[in-house]
Short mmCIF file of C-alpha atoms in Angstrom, two decimals:
data_model
loop_
_atom_site.label_atom_id
_atom_site.label_comp_id
_atom_site.label_asym_id
_atom_site.label_seq_id
_atom_site.Cartn_x
_atom_site.Cartn_y
_atom_site.Cartn_z
CA MET A 1 84.38 142.58 66.04
CA SER A 2 83.03 142.27 69.50
CA LYS A 3 82.71 139.08 71.44
CA TRP A 4 78.73 139.59 71.48
CA SER A 5 79.10 139.69 67.33
CA VAL A 6 80.95 136.37 67.65
CA VAL A 7 78.34 134.81 69.74
CA ALA A 8 75.61 135.95 67.48
CA LEU A 9 77.32 134.54 64.31
CA LEU A 10 78.19 131.25 66.04
CA ALA A 11 74.30 131.05 67.07
CA SER A 12 73.54 131.34 63.51
CA VAL A 13 75.66 128.39 62.66
CA VAL A 14 74.01 126.60 65.55
CA GLY A 15 70.30 127.42 64.25
CA LEU A 16 71.48 126.09 61.01
CA THR A 17 72.51 122.89 62.44
CA ASN A 18 69.68 121.96 64.71
CA PRO A 19 67.23 120.09 63.07
CA MET A 20 64.45 118.41 64.98
CA PRO A 21 63.90 114.81 63.76
CA LEU A 22 60.38 113.37 63.75
CA ALA A 23 59.53 109.72 65.32
CA ALA A 24 59.23 106.44 64.06
CA HIS A 25 56.83 103.60 63.83
CA HIS A 26 57.74 101.01 61.33
CA GLY A 27 61.21 99.39 60.36
CA GLY A 28 63.38 100.40 57.90
CA ALA A 29 64.38 97.05 56.16
CA ALA A 30 62.10 97.53 53.29
CA PHE A 31 63.92 100.67 52.07
CA ASP A 32 66.85 101.27 50.17
CA ALA A 33 68.74 103.37 53.10
CA GLY A 34 70.40 106.52 51.90
CA LYS A 35 68.81 106.47 48.54
CA LYS A 36 66.68 109.49 47.40
CA VAL A 37 64.19 110.10 44.75
CA ILE A 38 62.74 113.37 43.90
CA LEU A 39 59.27 113.23 42.43
CA LYS A 40 57.20 116.12 40.73
CA GLY A 41 53.76 114.67 40.05
CA THR A 42 49.92 115.22 40.52
CA VAL A 43 48.18 114.24 43.84
CA LYS A 44 45.68 111.30 43.26
CA GLU A 45 44.84 110.51 47.01
CA TRP A 46 46.00 111.13 50.30
CA LEU A 47 44.99 108.95 53.08
CA TYR A 48 45.26 110.31 56.59
CA SER A 49 45.45 107.26 58.20
CA ASN A 50 47.17 104.74 60.92
CA PRO A 51 49.49 103.29 61.01
CA HIS A 52 50.79 105.20 58.03
CA CYS A 53 49.68 107.88 56.14
CA LEU A 54 49.76 107.24 52.00
CA LEU A 55 50.15 109.41 49.12
CA LYS A 56 49.38 108.43 45.92
CA LEU A 57 51.03 110.27 43.38
CA GLU A 58 50.93 110.25 39.35
CA VAL A 59 54.12 111.02 38.16
CA LYS A 60 55.51 111.31 34.24
CA GLY A 61 58.34 109.37 33.21
CA ALA A 62 61.13 110.37 31.05
CA ASP A 63 59.44 108.34 28.23
CA GLY A 64 56.22 110.42 28.88
CA LYS A 65 54.03 107.40 30.69
CA ILE A 66 52.51 107.94 34.07
CA VAL A 67 53.56 106.09 36.76
CA GLU A 68 51.57 105.96 40.29
CA TRP A 69 53.61 106.29 43.03
CA ILE A 70 52.71 105.64 46.40
CA ALA A 71 54.56 106.98 49.40
CA GLU A 72 54.13 106.41 53.00
CA ALA A 73 54.55 109.04 55.75
CA GLN A 74 54.31 108.44 59.54
CA ALA A 75 50.83 108.42 61.41
CA PRO A 76 48.78 111.47 61.55
CA ASN A 77 49.65 112.46 65.20
CA VAL A 78 53.36 111.85 64.49
CA ILE A 79 53.66 114.15 61.50
CA PHE A 80 51.17 116.89 62.47
CA PRO A 81 54.13 119.12 64.27
CA ALA A 82 55.87 118.95 61.11
CA GLY A 83 52.92 120.58 59.51
CA TYR A 84 51.33 117.79 57.62
CA ARG A 85 47.48 118.29 57.86
CA ARG A 86 44.37 116.33 56.59
CA ASP A 87 44.22 118.91 53.64
CA SER A 88 48.11 119.13 53.00
CA PHE A 89 47.59 117.18 49.54
CA LYS A 90 44.46 117.69 47.50
CA TYR A 91 43.13 115.84 44.54
CA GLY A 92 44.83 117.38 41.44
CA ASP A 93 47.57 119.12 43.33
CA GLU A 94 51.05 119.50 41.57
CA VAL A 95 53.32 118.90 44.44
CA THR A 96 57.12 117.57 44.56
CA ILE A 97 58.37 115.10 47.47
CA THR A 98 61.70 113.59 47.82
CA VAL A 99 61.15 109.76 48.98
CA GLU A 100 63.53 107.08 50.00
CA PRO A 101 62.41 104.41 47.92
CA VAL A 102 61.83 100.45 48.78
CA LYS A 103 64.55 97.94 47.61
CA GLU A 104 62.14 96.11 45.47
CA ASN A 105 61.47 97.49 42.34
CA GLN A 106 58.44 99.18 42.89
CA PRO A 107 57.37 102.78 42.65
CA MET A 108 56.95 103.12 46.37
CA GLY A 109 58.82 104.76 49.25
CA ARG A 110 58.62 107.04 52.19
CA ILE A 111 58.64 110.78 52.21
CA LEU A 112 61.38 112.71 53.56
CA ASP A 113 60.10 116.03 52.56
CA ALA A 114 57.50 117.80 50.38
CA THR A 115 56.61 121.10 48.56
CA LEU A 116 53.03 121.55 48.46
CA ALA A 117 51.10 123.29 45.83
CA ASN A 118 51.35 126.59 47.45
CA GLY A 119 54.79 126.38 47.60
CA THR A 120 54.73 125.43 51.58
CA LYS A 121 57.85 123.09 52.23
CA LEU A 122 57.28 120.13 54.85
CA GLY A 123 60.07 118.22 56.35
CA ARG A 124 60.42 114.65 57.47
CA ALA A 125 57.44 112.63 57.55
CA SER A 126 59.14 109.21 58.03
CA SER A 127 61.34 107.35 60.29
CA ALA A 128 64.18 107.42 57.76
CA GLY A 129 67.35 108.05 59.73
CA ALA A 130 65.08 109.98 62.19
CA ILE A 131 66.07 107.83 65.22
CA THR A 132 69.19 108.15 66.82
CA GLU A 133 68.63 106.59 70.19
CA PRO A 134 71.33 107.09 73.03
CA MET B 1 80.37 149.31 62.24
CA ARG B 2 79.89 147.12 65.24
CA LYS B 3 75.82 147.81 65.22
CA PHE B 4 75.69 146.58 61.68
CA ILE B 5 77.66 143.42 62.34
CA CYS B 6 75.28 142.58 65.54
CA GLY B 7 72.36 143.32 63.22
CA LEU B 8 73.59 141.28 60.43
CA ALA B 9 74.32 138.34 62.90
CA VAL B 10 70.95 138.67 64.63
CA GLY B 11 69.41 138.48 61.26
CA LEU B 12 71.41 135.57 60.05
CA PHE B 13 70.51 133.74 63.36
CA ILE B 14 66.62 134.11 62.84
CA ALA B 15 66.90 133.21 59.23
CA ALA B 16 69.07 130.26 59.91
CA TRP B 17 66.77 129.01 62.77
CA ALA B 18 63.65 129.43 60.65
CA LEU B 19 65.42 127.52 57.78
CA ALA B 20 66.06 124.80 60.13
CA HIS B 21 62.81 124.65 61.58
CA ILE B 22 60.74 124.82 58.63
CA GLY B 23 59.13 121.35 58.08
CA ALA B 24 60.69 120.27 61.11
CA GLN B 25 58.52 121.85 63.69
CA SER B 26 55.81 124.36 63.15
CA PRO B 27 54.61 126.58 65.65
CA ARG B 28 51.87 124.89 67.99
CA SER B 29 48.44 125.89 67.10
CA THR B 30 45.86 127.09 69.50
CA ALA B 31 43.22 127.73 66.99
CA GLY B 32 40.04 127.97 68.14
CA GLY B 33 41.30 127.23 71.69
CA TRP B 34 42.22 123.85 70.53
CA ILE B 35 46.04 123.96 71.95
CA THR B 36 48.47 121.40 70.03
CA PRO B 37 51.45 120.13 72.16
CA ASP B 38 54.47 122.48 72.24
CA TYR B 39 57.67 120.62 71.42
CA ASN B 40 59.78 123.68 71.80
CA VAL B 41 59.59 124.31 75.68
CA ARG B 42 62.43 125.99 77.18
CA PRO B 43 64.63 123.93 79.71
CA ILE B 44 64.24 124.85 83.37
CA THR B 45 66.71 127.25 84.65
CA ASP B 46 67.23 128.16 88.18
CA ALA B 47 65.28 131.44 87.61
CA THR B 48 62.15 129.48 86.35
CA ARG B 49 62.39 126.40 88.72
CA LYS B 50 59.26 126.08 91.06
CA PRO B 51 59.49 123.53 93.70
CA ALA B 52 57.86 120.02 93.37
CA PRO B 53 54.33 119.68 94.81
CA ARG B 54 53.96 117.16 97.59
CA ARG B 55 52.93 113.70 96.69
CA ALA B 56 51.78 114.81 93.27
CA VAL B 57 52.20 113.54 89.91
CA ALA B 58 49.29 114.48 87.91
CA GLY B 59 49.42 116.54 84.89
CA THR B 60 49.74 116.57 81.17
CA TRP B 61 53.44 115.06 80.52
CA ILE B 62 55.57 115.17 77.46
CA PRO B 63 58.98 113.48 77.09
CA PHE B 64 61.53 116.06 77.34
CA GLY B 65 64.14 116.65 74.53
CA ARG B 66 63.93 116.44 70.80
CA TYR B 67 60.66 115.70 69.20
CA GLY B 68 60.19 111.97 69.40
CA VAL B 69 62.96 111.07 71.99
CA ALA B 70 60.63 108.52 73.76
CA THR B 71 59.29 106.80 70.61
CA GLN B 72 61.59 103.98 71.21
CA ALA B 73 61.14 102.57 67.89
CA GLY B 74 64.93 101.33 68.13
CA GLY B 75 64.14 99.59 71.41
CA VAL B 76 63.58 100.75 75.05
CA SER B 77 65.27 103.89 75.51
CA SER B 78 67.96 102.71 78.06
CA ARG B 79 69.49 99.83 75.86
CA PRO B 80 68.15 100.16 72.04
CA ASN B 81 68.30 97.29 70.09
CA ASN B 82 71.18 98.44 67.99
CA GLY B 83 73.86 95.47 67.99
CA ARG B 84 76.38 97.39 70.16
CA PRO B 85 77.76 95.10 72.80
CA GLU B 86 76.52 97.55 75.63
CA ASN B 87 73.20 97.22 74.63
CA ALA B 88 73.15 93.16 74.61
CA LEU B 89 70.53 91.94 76.89
CA PRO B 90 71.00 89.01 79.65
CA TYR B 91 68.72 86.59 77.84
CA THR B 92 68.01 83.10 79.55
CA PRO B 93 68.25 80.38 76.89
CA TYR B 94 64.53 80.45 76.79
CA GLY B 95 64.10 84.25 76.50
CA LEU B 96 66.81 84.25 73.39
CA GLU B 97 64.76 81.46 71.80
CA LEU B 98 61.64 83.64 72.16
CA TYR B 99 63.51 86.84 70.66
CA LYS B 100 64.50 84.58 67.53
CA SER B 101 60.99 83.76 67.10
CA HIS B 102 59.98 87.32 66.95
CA LYS B 103 59.94 89.00 63.63
CA ALA B 104 60.26 92.64 64.27
CA LEU B 105 59.97 95.45 62.02
CA GLU B 106 62.44 97.58 64.16
CA GLY B 107 65.92 96.95 65.51
CA ALA B 108 69.18 94.95 64.60
CA ASP B 109 67.36 91.77 63.34
CA ALA B 110 64.20 93.72 61.35
CA VAL B 111 62.43 92.15 58.66
CA ARG B 112 60.41 93.72 56.07
CA PRO B 113 56.87 94.97 56.89
CA ALA B 114 54.86 91.88 55.50
CA GLU B 115 57.18 89.42 57.11
CA GLY B 116 56.64 90.73 60.62
CA ASN B 117 54.72 88.95 63.49
CA ASP B 118 54.35 91.93 65.81
CA PRO B 119 50.95 91.32 67.81
CA ARG B 120 50.75 95.41 67.61
CA ASN B 121 50.12 94.94 63.93
CA LEU B 122 46.84 92.81 64.79
CA CYS B 123 46.08 95.60 66.95
CA GLU B 124 46.52 93.46 70.25
CA PRO B 125 46.79 95.73 73.44
CA LEU B 126 50.46 96.46 74.09
CA GLY B 127 49.96 95.99 78.02
CA MET B 128 52.40 96.56 80.35
CA PRO B 129 55.23 97.30 80.10
CA ARG B 130 55.28 97.82 76.46
CA ALA B 131 52.98 100.60 76.69
CA ASN B 132 55.99 102.62 78.33
CA HIS B 133 58.16 101.84 75.03
CA TYR B 134 55.68 102.43 72.19
CA ASN B 135 55.61 105.99 70.80
CA LEU B 136 55.36 107.76 74.24
CA ASN B 137 54.36 111.05 73.67
CA VAL B 138 51.67 113.09 75.56
CA THR B 139 50.75 111.35 78.59
CA GLN B 140 48.31 112.43 81.15
CA PHE B 141 48.32 111.20 84.49
CA PHE B 142 45.17 111.92 86.85
CA GLN B 143 45.44 111.30 90.59
CA ASP B 144 42.91 111.06 93.66
CA ASP B 145 43.52 109.66 97.24
CA TYR B 146 43.46 106.18 96.34
CA LYS B 147 44.94 106.01 92.66
CA VAL B 148 46.95 107.25 89.92
CA ALA B 149 45.58 106.76 86.35
CA ILE B 150 47.82 106.99 83.26
CA LEU B 151 46.35 107.70 80.11
CA TYR B 152 48.61 106.90 77.21
CA GLN B 153 48.36 108.59 73.63
CA TYR B 154 48.58 105.38 71.75
CA ASP B 155 45.16 103.66 71.26
CA TYR B 156 43.90 106.03 73.98
CA ARG B 157 44.91 103.25 76.57
CA TRP B 158 44.81 103.83 80.36
CA ARG B 159 45.75 102.15 83.34
CA VAL B 160 45.64 102.48 87.25
CA ILE B 161 48.18 102.21 90.00
CA TRP B 162 46.62 101.77 93.35
CA THR B 163 47.89 104.19 96.21
CA ASP B 164 45.84 103.22 98.78
CA GLY B 165 47.72 100.69 100.72
CA ARG B 166 46.40 97.30 99.09
CA VAL B 167 48.49 94.10 98.95
CA LEU B 168 50.35 93.38 95.55
CA PRO B 169 48.92 90.05 94.02
CA LYS B 170 50.88 87.24 94.14
CA VAL B 171 51.92 85.92 90.70
CA ILE B 172 50.77 82.11 90.10
CA ASP B 173 50.83 80.08 87.20
CA GLY B 174 48.39 81.42 84.65
CA GLY B 175 47.04 84.42 86.70
CA VAL B 176 47.45 85.84 90.30
CA GLN B 177 46.26 85.24 93.80
CA ILE B 178 44.69 87.80 95.75
CA GLY B 179 43.86 86.53 99.57
CA ASP B 180 42.17 83.28 98.70
CA GLU B 181 40.88 83.99 95.34
CA VAL B 182 42.67 83.28 91.85
CA ARG B 183 42.27 86.31 89.33
CA GLU B 184 42.96 86.47 85.68
CA GLN B 185 46.19 87.94 83.92
CA ARG B 186 45.70 91.31 82.27
CA PHE B 187 47.44 93.07 79.68
CA PHE B 188 48.16 96.04 82.11
CA GLY B 189 48.68 93.72 85.10
CA TYR B 190 47.91 94.71 88.62
CA SER B 191 49.80 97.89 89.74
CA VAL B 192 50.29 98.85 93.42
CA GLY B 193 52.37 102.14 94.47
CA ARG B 194 53.77 103.78 97.50
CA TRP B 195 55.30 107.09 98.17
CA VAL B 196 59.05 106.65 98.96
CA ASP B 197 59.25 110.01 99.87
CA ASP B 198 57.11 113.32 99.15
CA THR B 199 58.35 113.32 95.54
CA THR B 200 58.83 109.98 94.55
CA LEU B 201 56.01 107.27 93.93
CA GLU B 202 57.23 103.84 93.31
CA ALA B 203 54.95 101.51 91.33
CA VAL B 204 55.26 97.69 91.02
CA THR B 205 53.17 95.72 88.31
CA VAL B 206 52.89 91.99 88.12
CA GLY B 207 49.92 89.70 86.69
CA THR B 208 50.55 90.59 83.01
CA MET B 209 50.00 88.44 79.98
CA PRO B 210 52.01 85.69 78.74
CA GLU B 211 54.73 85.78 76.28
CA ASP B 212 52.73 84.46 73.29
CA ARG B 213 50.61 87.62 73.48
CA VAL B 214 53.02 90.44 74.38
CA TRP B 215 56.51 92.00 73.37
CA LEU B 216 58.77 94.20 75.68
CA ASP B 217 59.36 96.56 72.68
CA ALA B 218 59.13 97.08 69.00
CA THR B 219 62.38 95.23 68.36
CA GLY B 220 60.87 92.12 69.45
CA ARG B 221 62.40 91.70 72.75
CA PRO B 222 60.34 89.27 74.76
CA ILE B 223 58.68 89.69 78.25
CA SER B 224 56.84 86.87 80.30
CA ASP B 225 53.90 86.95 82.65
CA GLN B 226 56.64 86.21 85.20
CA VAL B 227 57.60 89.98 85.08
CA ARG B 228 57.79 92.25 87.73
CA THR B 229 58.03 95.85 86.59
CA THR B 230 59.06 98.57 88.68
CA GLU B 231 58.63 102.23 87.99
CA ARG B 232 59.75 105.06 89.82
CA PHE B 233 58.04 108.57 88.89
CA ARG B 234 60.43 111.33 90.76
CA ARG B 235 59.29 114.84 90.80
CA LEU B 236 62.46 116.90 90.18
CA ASP B 237 60.71 120.15 90.54
CA ASN B 238 57.01 121.40 89.45
CA ASP B 239 57.73 121.21 85.75
CA THR B 240 59.86 118.02 85.59
CA MET B 241 59.54 114.57 86.36
CA GLU B 242 61.71 111.52 86.04
CA TRP B 243 60.20 107.99 84.92
CA SER B 244 62.32 105.33 85.15
CA GLU B 245 61.52 101.48 84.90
CA THR B 246 63.28 98.45 85.86
CA LEU B 247 62.43 94.65 84.68
CA ASP B 248 62.88 91.50 86.86
CA ASP B 249 61.57 88.58 84.65
CA PRO B 250 63.83 85.56 85.69
CA LYS B 251 61.90 83.38 82.89
CA VAL B 252 63.39 85.64 80.16
CA TYR B 253 66.23 87.42 81.66
CA SER B 254 68.89 86.17 83.89
CA LYS B 255 68.82 89.40 85.90
CA PRO B 256 67.23 92.76 86.39
CA TRP B 257 67.80 95.56 84.14
CA GLU B 258 66.84 99.09 83.44
CA THR B 259 64.78 99.93 80.35
CA MET B 260 64.29 103.74 80.33
CA LYS B 261 64.79 106.68 82.62
CA LEU B 262 62.97 109.57 80.76
CA THR B 263 62.52 113.23 81.67
CA MET B 264 59.06 114.43 81.39
CA ARG B 265 58.02 118.10 81.02
CA LEU B 266 54.65 119.45 82.48
CA HIS B 267 52.75 120.72 79.90
CA ASP B 268 49.34 123.05 79.48
CA PRO B 269 46.70 120.79 81.00
CA ARG B 270 44.42 122.37 77.95
CA THR B 271 46.57 120.64 75.46
CA ASP B 272 44.29 118.56 72.97
CA ILE B 273 45.68 115.22 72.21
CA MET B 274 45.51 113.81 68.59
CA GLU B 275 44.04 110.20 68.28
CA TYR B 276 46.66 107.66 67.72
CA TYR B 277 45.25 104.15 67.26
CA CYS B 278 45.15 100.56 65.48
CA SER B 279 42.31 100.02 63.41
CA PRO B 280 42.21 96.66 61.68
CA VAL B 281 40.58 98.41 58.71
CA GLU B 282 43.41 100.96 58.19
CA GLN B 283 46.06 98.48 59.12
CA ALA B 284 44.61 96.15 56.38
CA ASN B 285 44.72 99.02 53.91
CA TYR B 286 47.92 99.82 54.63
CA ASN B 287 49.33 96.06 54.21
CA LYS B 288 47.44 96.04 50.75
CA PHE B 289 48.73 99.09 49.45
CA PHE B 290 52.16 99.62 50.94
CA ALA B 291 53.53 96.71 53.31
CA ASN B 292 52.81 93.71 51.18
CA PRO B 293 54.16 94.93 47.59
CA ALA B 294 56.94 96.96 49.58
CA SER B 295 57.88 93.43 50.60
CA GLY B 296 57.88 91.85 47.32
CA LYS B 297 54.44 90.12 48.17
#
């Protein structure tokens, strides 16, 4: 294997380990740091607003009951570069999101990633773990 | 065989890069001529470097580095509020008392959303110097023979640095003195700049609002109306500018200290900037649906 082959393979690894985090806005004291919950549900409402966007999602539990979750994302201008748009979530869409839940026993959290109804995958939309200041 | 391995490696790299960036950074949009910010600009190299223009800071600037590098959610960029000893601030007793009275949503002593008392969440103006430390992102500088205007993205706020040789006001109790007149305190204060050399503009700001109206950063660090904020805008080359800031606030801090030193990159002047605002209506909506219940209220 030539040296350029090695360089190219190393570059592949660098590409995999080079995530670009989003910005932060509100603090993390309300959230259960590090915990993740995957939610599959039906979009009820997507508020593209400040200081945070809010996604209302109806999720069917193991007992068959519908629970309405509310998940926050950062402000529109912050999540725009990650691909989140005004019409990313439409009423009735079946979507999957990963959230970091709140500490309170409430169906609430902040969006870590999302798979939209058309299969598009979007990354971090909250400040969870995104800020590593120098 | 060698070609096959190289081809495979290149293919792997492209796939890996795409995977790593899906959802992290979409390519900027230029739909209909509405150009969005490009957060994937390449570093300047010797081959691409152009000389700095003389006494010029105008342009559309974005902090250089990973996206969100100048958000400063965890506190001012030079000394984030993360509990590390090297980032402890030289508080005066009064300054420490002020800090403890602030209930911030960020930093080492963060509280839950509904428990905070950040004036920002009442949509109060951030003022100077906090405007430099709150989600600093796409920032426009305009310049003429008499002044430099800085347009911040957050809340579409702007300020003026006068470069026409006028005298910096004198800070007095509750305001500033200009000649024989007393003028009011301002959120963005009174800024006067001078060219230190052909590529460095130094600006001093005084006459800002008192400590019961403004914070220094999102972590609740305090600032008083006695603060003297010194900024330096140093053009490193045509496409790069260093933006640094030092505070001297004897009422709150026992000695001056550096709050930030950011590298800004020049961007396409046609870049469209999304609104990023504080709306009392939307804030109340957020509090109702999320902040309060997430705080057990």
